[in-house]
PDB file of C-alpha atoms in Angstrom:
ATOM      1  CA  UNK A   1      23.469   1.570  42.796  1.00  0.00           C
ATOM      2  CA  UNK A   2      22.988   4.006  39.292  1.00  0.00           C
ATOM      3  CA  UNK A   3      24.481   7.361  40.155  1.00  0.00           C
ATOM      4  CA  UNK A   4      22.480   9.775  38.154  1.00  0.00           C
ATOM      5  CA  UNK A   5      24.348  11.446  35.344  1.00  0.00           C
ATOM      6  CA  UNK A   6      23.662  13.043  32.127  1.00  0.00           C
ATOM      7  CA  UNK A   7      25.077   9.323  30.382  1.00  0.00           C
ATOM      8  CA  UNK A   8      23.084   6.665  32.787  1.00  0.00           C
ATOM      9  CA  UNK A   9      19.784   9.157  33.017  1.00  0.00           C
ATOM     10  CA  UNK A  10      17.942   6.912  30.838  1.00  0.00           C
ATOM     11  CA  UNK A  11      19.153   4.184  33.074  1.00  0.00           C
ATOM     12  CA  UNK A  12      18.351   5.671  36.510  1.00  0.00           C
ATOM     13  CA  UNK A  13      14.802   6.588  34.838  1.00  0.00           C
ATOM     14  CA  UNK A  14      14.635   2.487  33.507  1.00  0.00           C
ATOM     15  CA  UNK A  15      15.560   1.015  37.011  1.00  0.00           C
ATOM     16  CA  UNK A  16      13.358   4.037  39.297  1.00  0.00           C
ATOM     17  CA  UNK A  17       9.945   2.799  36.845  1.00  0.00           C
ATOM     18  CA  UNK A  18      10.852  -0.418  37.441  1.00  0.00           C
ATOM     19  CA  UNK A  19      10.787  -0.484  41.101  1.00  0.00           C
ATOM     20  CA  UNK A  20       7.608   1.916  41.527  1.00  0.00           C
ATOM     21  CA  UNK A  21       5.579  -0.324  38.801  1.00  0.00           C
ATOM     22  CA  UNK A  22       7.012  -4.167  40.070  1.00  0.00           C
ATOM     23  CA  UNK A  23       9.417  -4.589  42.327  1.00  0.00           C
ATOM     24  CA  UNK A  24       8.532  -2.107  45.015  1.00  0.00           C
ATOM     25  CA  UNK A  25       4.957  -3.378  45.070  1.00  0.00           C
ATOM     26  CA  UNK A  26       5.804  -7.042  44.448  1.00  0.00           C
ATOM     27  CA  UNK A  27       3.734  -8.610  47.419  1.00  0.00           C
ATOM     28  CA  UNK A  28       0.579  -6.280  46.361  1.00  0.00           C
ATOM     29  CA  UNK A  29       0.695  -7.699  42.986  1.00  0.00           C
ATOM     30  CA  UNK A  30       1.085 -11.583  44.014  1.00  0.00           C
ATOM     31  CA  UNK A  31      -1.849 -11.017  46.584  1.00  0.00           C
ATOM     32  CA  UNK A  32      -3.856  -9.552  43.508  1.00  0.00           C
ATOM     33  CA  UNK A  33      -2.533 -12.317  41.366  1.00  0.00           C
ATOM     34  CA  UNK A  34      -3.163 -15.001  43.924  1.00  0.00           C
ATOM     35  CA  UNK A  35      -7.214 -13.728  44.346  1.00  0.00           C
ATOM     36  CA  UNK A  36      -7.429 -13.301  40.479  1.00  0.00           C
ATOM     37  CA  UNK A  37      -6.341 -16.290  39.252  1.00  0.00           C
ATOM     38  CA  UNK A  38      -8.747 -18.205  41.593  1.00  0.00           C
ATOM     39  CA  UNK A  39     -11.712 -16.596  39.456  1.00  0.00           C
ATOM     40  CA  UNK A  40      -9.649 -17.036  36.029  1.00  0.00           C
ATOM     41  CA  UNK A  41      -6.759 -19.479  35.621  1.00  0.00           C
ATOM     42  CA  UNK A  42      -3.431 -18.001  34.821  1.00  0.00           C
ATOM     43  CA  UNK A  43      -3.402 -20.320  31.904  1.00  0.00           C
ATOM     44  CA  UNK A  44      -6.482 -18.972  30.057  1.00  0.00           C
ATOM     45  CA  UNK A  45      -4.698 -15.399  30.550  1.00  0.00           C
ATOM     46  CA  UNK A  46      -1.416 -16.077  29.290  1.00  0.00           C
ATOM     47  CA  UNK A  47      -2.762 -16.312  25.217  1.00  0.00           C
ATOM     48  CA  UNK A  48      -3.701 -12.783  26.180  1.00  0.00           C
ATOM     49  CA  UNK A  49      -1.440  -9.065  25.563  1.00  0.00           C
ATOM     50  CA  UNK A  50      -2.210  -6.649  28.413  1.00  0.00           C
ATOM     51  CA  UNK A  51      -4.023  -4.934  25.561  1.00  0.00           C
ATOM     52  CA  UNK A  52      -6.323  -7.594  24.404  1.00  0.00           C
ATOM     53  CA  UNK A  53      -6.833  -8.285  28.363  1.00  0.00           C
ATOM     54  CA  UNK A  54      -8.433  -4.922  28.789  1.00  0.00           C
ATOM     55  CA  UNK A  55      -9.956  -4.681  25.651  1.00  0.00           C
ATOM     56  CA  UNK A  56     -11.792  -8.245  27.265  1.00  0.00           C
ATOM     57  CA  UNK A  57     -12.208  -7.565  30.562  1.00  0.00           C
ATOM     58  CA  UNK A  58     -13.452  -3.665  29.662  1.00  0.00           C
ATOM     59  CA  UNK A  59     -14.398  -4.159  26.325  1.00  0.00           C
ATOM     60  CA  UNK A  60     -14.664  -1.700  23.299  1.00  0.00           C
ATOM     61  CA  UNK A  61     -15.677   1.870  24.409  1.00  0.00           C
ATOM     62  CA  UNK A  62     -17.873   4.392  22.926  1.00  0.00           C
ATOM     63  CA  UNK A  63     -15.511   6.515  21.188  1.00  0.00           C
ATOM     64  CA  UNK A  64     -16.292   9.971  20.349  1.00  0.00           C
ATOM     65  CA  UNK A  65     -14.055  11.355  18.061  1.00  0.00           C
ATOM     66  CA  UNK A  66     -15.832  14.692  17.481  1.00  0.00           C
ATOM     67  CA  UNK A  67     -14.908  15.755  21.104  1.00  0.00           C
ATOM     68  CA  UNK A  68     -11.297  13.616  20.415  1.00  0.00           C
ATOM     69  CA  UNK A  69     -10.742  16.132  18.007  1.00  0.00           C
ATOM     70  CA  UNK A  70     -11.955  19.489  19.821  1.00  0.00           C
ATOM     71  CA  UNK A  71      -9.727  18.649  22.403  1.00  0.00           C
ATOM     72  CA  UNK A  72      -6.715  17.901  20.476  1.00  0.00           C
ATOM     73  CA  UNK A  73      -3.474  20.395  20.831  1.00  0.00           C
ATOM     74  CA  UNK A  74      -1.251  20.394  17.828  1.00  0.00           C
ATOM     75  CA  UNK A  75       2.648  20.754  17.937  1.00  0.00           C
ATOM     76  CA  UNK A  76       4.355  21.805  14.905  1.00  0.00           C
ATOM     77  CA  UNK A  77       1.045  21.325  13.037  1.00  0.00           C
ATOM     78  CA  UNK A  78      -2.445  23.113  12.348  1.00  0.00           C
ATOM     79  CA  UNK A  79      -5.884  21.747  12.400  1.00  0.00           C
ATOM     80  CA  UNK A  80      -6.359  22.697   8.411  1.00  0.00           C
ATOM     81  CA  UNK A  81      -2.839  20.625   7.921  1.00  0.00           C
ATOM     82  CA  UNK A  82      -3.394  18.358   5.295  1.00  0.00           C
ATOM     83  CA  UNK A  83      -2.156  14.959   6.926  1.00  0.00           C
ATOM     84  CA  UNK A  84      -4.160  16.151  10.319  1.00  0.00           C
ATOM     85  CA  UNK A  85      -7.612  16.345   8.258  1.00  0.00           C
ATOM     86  CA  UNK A  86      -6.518  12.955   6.775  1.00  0.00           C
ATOM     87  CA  UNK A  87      -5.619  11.981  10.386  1.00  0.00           C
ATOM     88  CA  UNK A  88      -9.283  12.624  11.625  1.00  0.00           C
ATOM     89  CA  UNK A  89     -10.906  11.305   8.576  1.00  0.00           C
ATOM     90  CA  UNK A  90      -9.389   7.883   8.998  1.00  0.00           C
ATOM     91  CA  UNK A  91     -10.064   7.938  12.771  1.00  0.00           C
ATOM     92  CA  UNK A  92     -13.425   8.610  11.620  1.00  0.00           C
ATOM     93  CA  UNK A  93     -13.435   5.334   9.074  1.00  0.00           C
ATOM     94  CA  UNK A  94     -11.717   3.238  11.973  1.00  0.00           C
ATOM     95  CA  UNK A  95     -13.660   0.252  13.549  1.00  0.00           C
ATOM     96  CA  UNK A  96     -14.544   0.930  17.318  1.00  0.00           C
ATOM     97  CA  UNK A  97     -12.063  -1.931  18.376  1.00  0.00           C
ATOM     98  CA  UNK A  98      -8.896   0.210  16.023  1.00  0.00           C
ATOM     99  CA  UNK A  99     -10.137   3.500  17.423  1.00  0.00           C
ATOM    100  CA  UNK A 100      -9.424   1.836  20.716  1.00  0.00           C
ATOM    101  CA  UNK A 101      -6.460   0.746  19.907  1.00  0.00           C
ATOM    102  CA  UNK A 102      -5.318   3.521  18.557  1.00  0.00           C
ATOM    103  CA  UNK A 103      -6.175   5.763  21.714  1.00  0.00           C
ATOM    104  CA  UNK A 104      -4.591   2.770  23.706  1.00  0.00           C
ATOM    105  CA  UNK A 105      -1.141   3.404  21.999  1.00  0.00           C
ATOM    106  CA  UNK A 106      -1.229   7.351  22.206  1.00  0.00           C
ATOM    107  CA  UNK A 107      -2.376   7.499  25.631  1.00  0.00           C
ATOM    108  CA  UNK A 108      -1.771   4.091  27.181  1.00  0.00           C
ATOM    109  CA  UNK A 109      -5.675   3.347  28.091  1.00  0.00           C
ATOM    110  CA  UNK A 110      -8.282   2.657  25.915  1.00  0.00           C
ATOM    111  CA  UNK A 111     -11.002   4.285  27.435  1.00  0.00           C
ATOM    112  CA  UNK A 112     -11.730   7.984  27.374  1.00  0.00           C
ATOM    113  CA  UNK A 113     -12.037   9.650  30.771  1.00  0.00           C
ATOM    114  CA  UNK A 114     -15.885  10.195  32.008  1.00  0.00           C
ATOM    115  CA  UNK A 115     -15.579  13.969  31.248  1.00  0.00           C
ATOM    116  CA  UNK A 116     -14.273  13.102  27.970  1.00  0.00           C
ATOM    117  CA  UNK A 117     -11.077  13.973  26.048  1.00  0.00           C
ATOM    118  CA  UNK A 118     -11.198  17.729  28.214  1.00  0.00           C
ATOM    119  CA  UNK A 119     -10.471  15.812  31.127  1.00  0.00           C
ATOM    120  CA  UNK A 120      -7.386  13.645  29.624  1.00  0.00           C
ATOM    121  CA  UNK A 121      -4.986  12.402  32.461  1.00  0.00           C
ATOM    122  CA  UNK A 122      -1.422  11.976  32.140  1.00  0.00           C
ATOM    123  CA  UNK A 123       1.322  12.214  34.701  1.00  0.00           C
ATOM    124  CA  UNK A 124      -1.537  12.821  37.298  1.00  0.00           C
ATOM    125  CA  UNK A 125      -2.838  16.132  35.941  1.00  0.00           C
ATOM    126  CA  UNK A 126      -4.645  16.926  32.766  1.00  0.00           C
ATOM    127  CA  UNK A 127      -2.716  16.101  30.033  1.00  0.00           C
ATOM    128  CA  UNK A 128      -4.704  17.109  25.983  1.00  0.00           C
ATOM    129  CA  UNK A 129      -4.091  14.894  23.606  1.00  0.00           C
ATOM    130  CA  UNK A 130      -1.388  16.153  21.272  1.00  0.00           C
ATOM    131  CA  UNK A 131      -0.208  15.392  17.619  1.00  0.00           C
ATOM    132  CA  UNK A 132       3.322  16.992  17.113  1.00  0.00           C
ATOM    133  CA  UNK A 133       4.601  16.679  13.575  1.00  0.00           C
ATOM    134  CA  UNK A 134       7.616  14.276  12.995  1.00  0.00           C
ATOM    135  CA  UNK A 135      10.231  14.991   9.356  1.00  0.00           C
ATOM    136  CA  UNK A 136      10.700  11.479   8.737  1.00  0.00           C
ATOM    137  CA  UNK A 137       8.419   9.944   6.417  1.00  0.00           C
ATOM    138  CA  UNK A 138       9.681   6.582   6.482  1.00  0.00           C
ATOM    139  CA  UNK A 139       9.352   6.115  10.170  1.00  0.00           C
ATOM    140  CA  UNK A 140       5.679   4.856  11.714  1.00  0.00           C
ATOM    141  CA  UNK A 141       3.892   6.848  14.312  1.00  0.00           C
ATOM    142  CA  UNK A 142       5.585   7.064  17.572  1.00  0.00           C
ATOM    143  CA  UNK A 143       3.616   8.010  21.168  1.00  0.00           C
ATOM    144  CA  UNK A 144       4.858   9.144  24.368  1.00  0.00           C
ATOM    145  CA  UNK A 145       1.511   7.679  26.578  1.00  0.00           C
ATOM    146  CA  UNK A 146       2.342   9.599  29.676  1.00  0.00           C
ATOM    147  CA  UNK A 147       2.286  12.950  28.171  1.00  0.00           C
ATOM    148  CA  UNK A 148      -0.922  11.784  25.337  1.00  0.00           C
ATOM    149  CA  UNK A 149       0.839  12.347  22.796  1.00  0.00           C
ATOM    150  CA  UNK A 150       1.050  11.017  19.178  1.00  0.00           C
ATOM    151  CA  UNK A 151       4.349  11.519  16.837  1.00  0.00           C
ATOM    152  CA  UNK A 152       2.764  12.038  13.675  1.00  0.00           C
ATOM    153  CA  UNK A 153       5.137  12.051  10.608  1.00  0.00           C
ATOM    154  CA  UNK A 154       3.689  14.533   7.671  1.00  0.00           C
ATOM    155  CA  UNK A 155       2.759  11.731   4.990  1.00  0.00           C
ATOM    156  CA  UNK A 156       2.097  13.182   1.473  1.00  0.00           C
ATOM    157  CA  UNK A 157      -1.084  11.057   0.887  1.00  0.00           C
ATOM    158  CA  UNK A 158      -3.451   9.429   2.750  1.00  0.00           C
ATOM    159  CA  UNK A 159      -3.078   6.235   1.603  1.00  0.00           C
ATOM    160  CA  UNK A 160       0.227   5.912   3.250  1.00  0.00           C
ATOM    161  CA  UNK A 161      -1.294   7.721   6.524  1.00  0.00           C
ATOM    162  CA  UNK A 162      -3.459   5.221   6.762  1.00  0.00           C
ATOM    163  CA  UNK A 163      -1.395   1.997   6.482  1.00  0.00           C
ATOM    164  CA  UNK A 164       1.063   3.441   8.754  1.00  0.00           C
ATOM    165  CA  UNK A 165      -0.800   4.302  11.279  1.00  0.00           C
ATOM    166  CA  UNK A 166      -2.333   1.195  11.138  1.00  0.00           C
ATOM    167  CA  UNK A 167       0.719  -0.851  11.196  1.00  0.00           C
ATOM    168  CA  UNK A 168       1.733   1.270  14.355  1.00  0.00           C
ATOM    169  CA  UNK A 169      -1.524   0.543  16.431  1.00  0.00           C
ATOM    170  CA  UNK A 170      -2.042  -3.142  15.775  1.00  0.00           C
ATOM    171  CA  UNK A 171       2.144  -4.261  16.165  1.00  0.00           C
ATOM    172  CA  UNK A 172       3.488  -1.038  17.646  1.00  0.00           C
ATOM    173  CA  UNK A 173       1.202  -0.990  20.910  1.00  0.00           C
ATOM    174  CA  UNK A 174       3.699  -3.445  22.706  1.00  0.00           C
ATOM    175  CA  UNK A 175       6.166  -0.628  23.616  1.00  0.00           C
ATOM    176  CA  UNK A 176       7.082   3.015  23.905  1.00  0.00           C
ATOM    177  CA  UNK A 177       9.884   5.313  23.257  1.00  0.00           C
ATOM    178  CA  UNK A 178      11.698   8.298  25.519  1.00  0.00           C
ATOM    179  CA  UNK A 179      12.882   9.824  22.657  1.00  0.00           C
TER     180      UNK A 179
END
């Protein structure tokens, strides 16, 4: 047993999502797993990320990213920000299968609610989507998914926006960070 404390918190948080998400529901998931795998074999669904097995099973959605950005909240930043108009012009120039992805690692799902971005979940209420500005310029893009929001460092040119960001949703997708 983890007694809670302001040292093992990010423990006790670690080991409490661990048994609501696997452990705790460990016969649910093998039933699942059992019935699914006699449709497709586990071994045709191992070459897959959890992220390209959505993206398959689901496939690319509609984006809109109009209403994406009406129903965007900004911390630390302003709509008329420079690197936030850059921001929205290269989710503009983004294929549907990057603007997916890139919703997939700010949010943790790649589709958009059927309300639209107004009716955002996280946490199990309505959650905006949020850009909140970051100092460090060398560092990628960072998300928290269960509060929608995207760590957006203030690039000076778009260029560097864009590869960044890029780099972050195609090999940064696999994890998340608390801090």
């Amino acid at each position: 047993a983890v007694v809670s404390t302001q040292s093992t918190g990010a423990e006790y948080v670690e080991l409490i999502t661990e048994y609501k998400m696997t452990s705790g529901i460990r016969p649910q998931i093998n039933s699942f797993l059992e019935g699914f795998n006699t449709i497709v074999p586990a071994s045709l669904v191992a070459i897959f990320s959890e992220n390209e097995l959505e993206l398959l099973m689901c496939g690319v959605p509609n984006i809109d990213s109009v209403d994406w950005q009406l129903n965007t909240v900004y911390q630390n930043y302003s709509e008329t920000d420079q690197v936030i108009v850059w921001f929205w012009e290269i989710v503009t120039e983004l294929s549907p299968e990057d603007r997916a992805l890139l919703l997939q690692f700010s949010t943790g799902s790649s589709k958009v609610p059927l309300g639209g971005f107004a009716g955002l979940q996280g946490s199990g209420e309505i959650v905006p989507f949020t850009i909140s500005r970051v100092h460090d310029v060398s560092k990628l893009p960072t998300a928290s998914t269960c509060f929608n929001l995207l760590k957006l460092p203030n690039y000076k040119c778009k260029e560097t926006l864009s590869t960044m960001l890029r780099v972050a949703i195609k090999y940064g997708a696999e994890g998340f960070d608390f801090v």
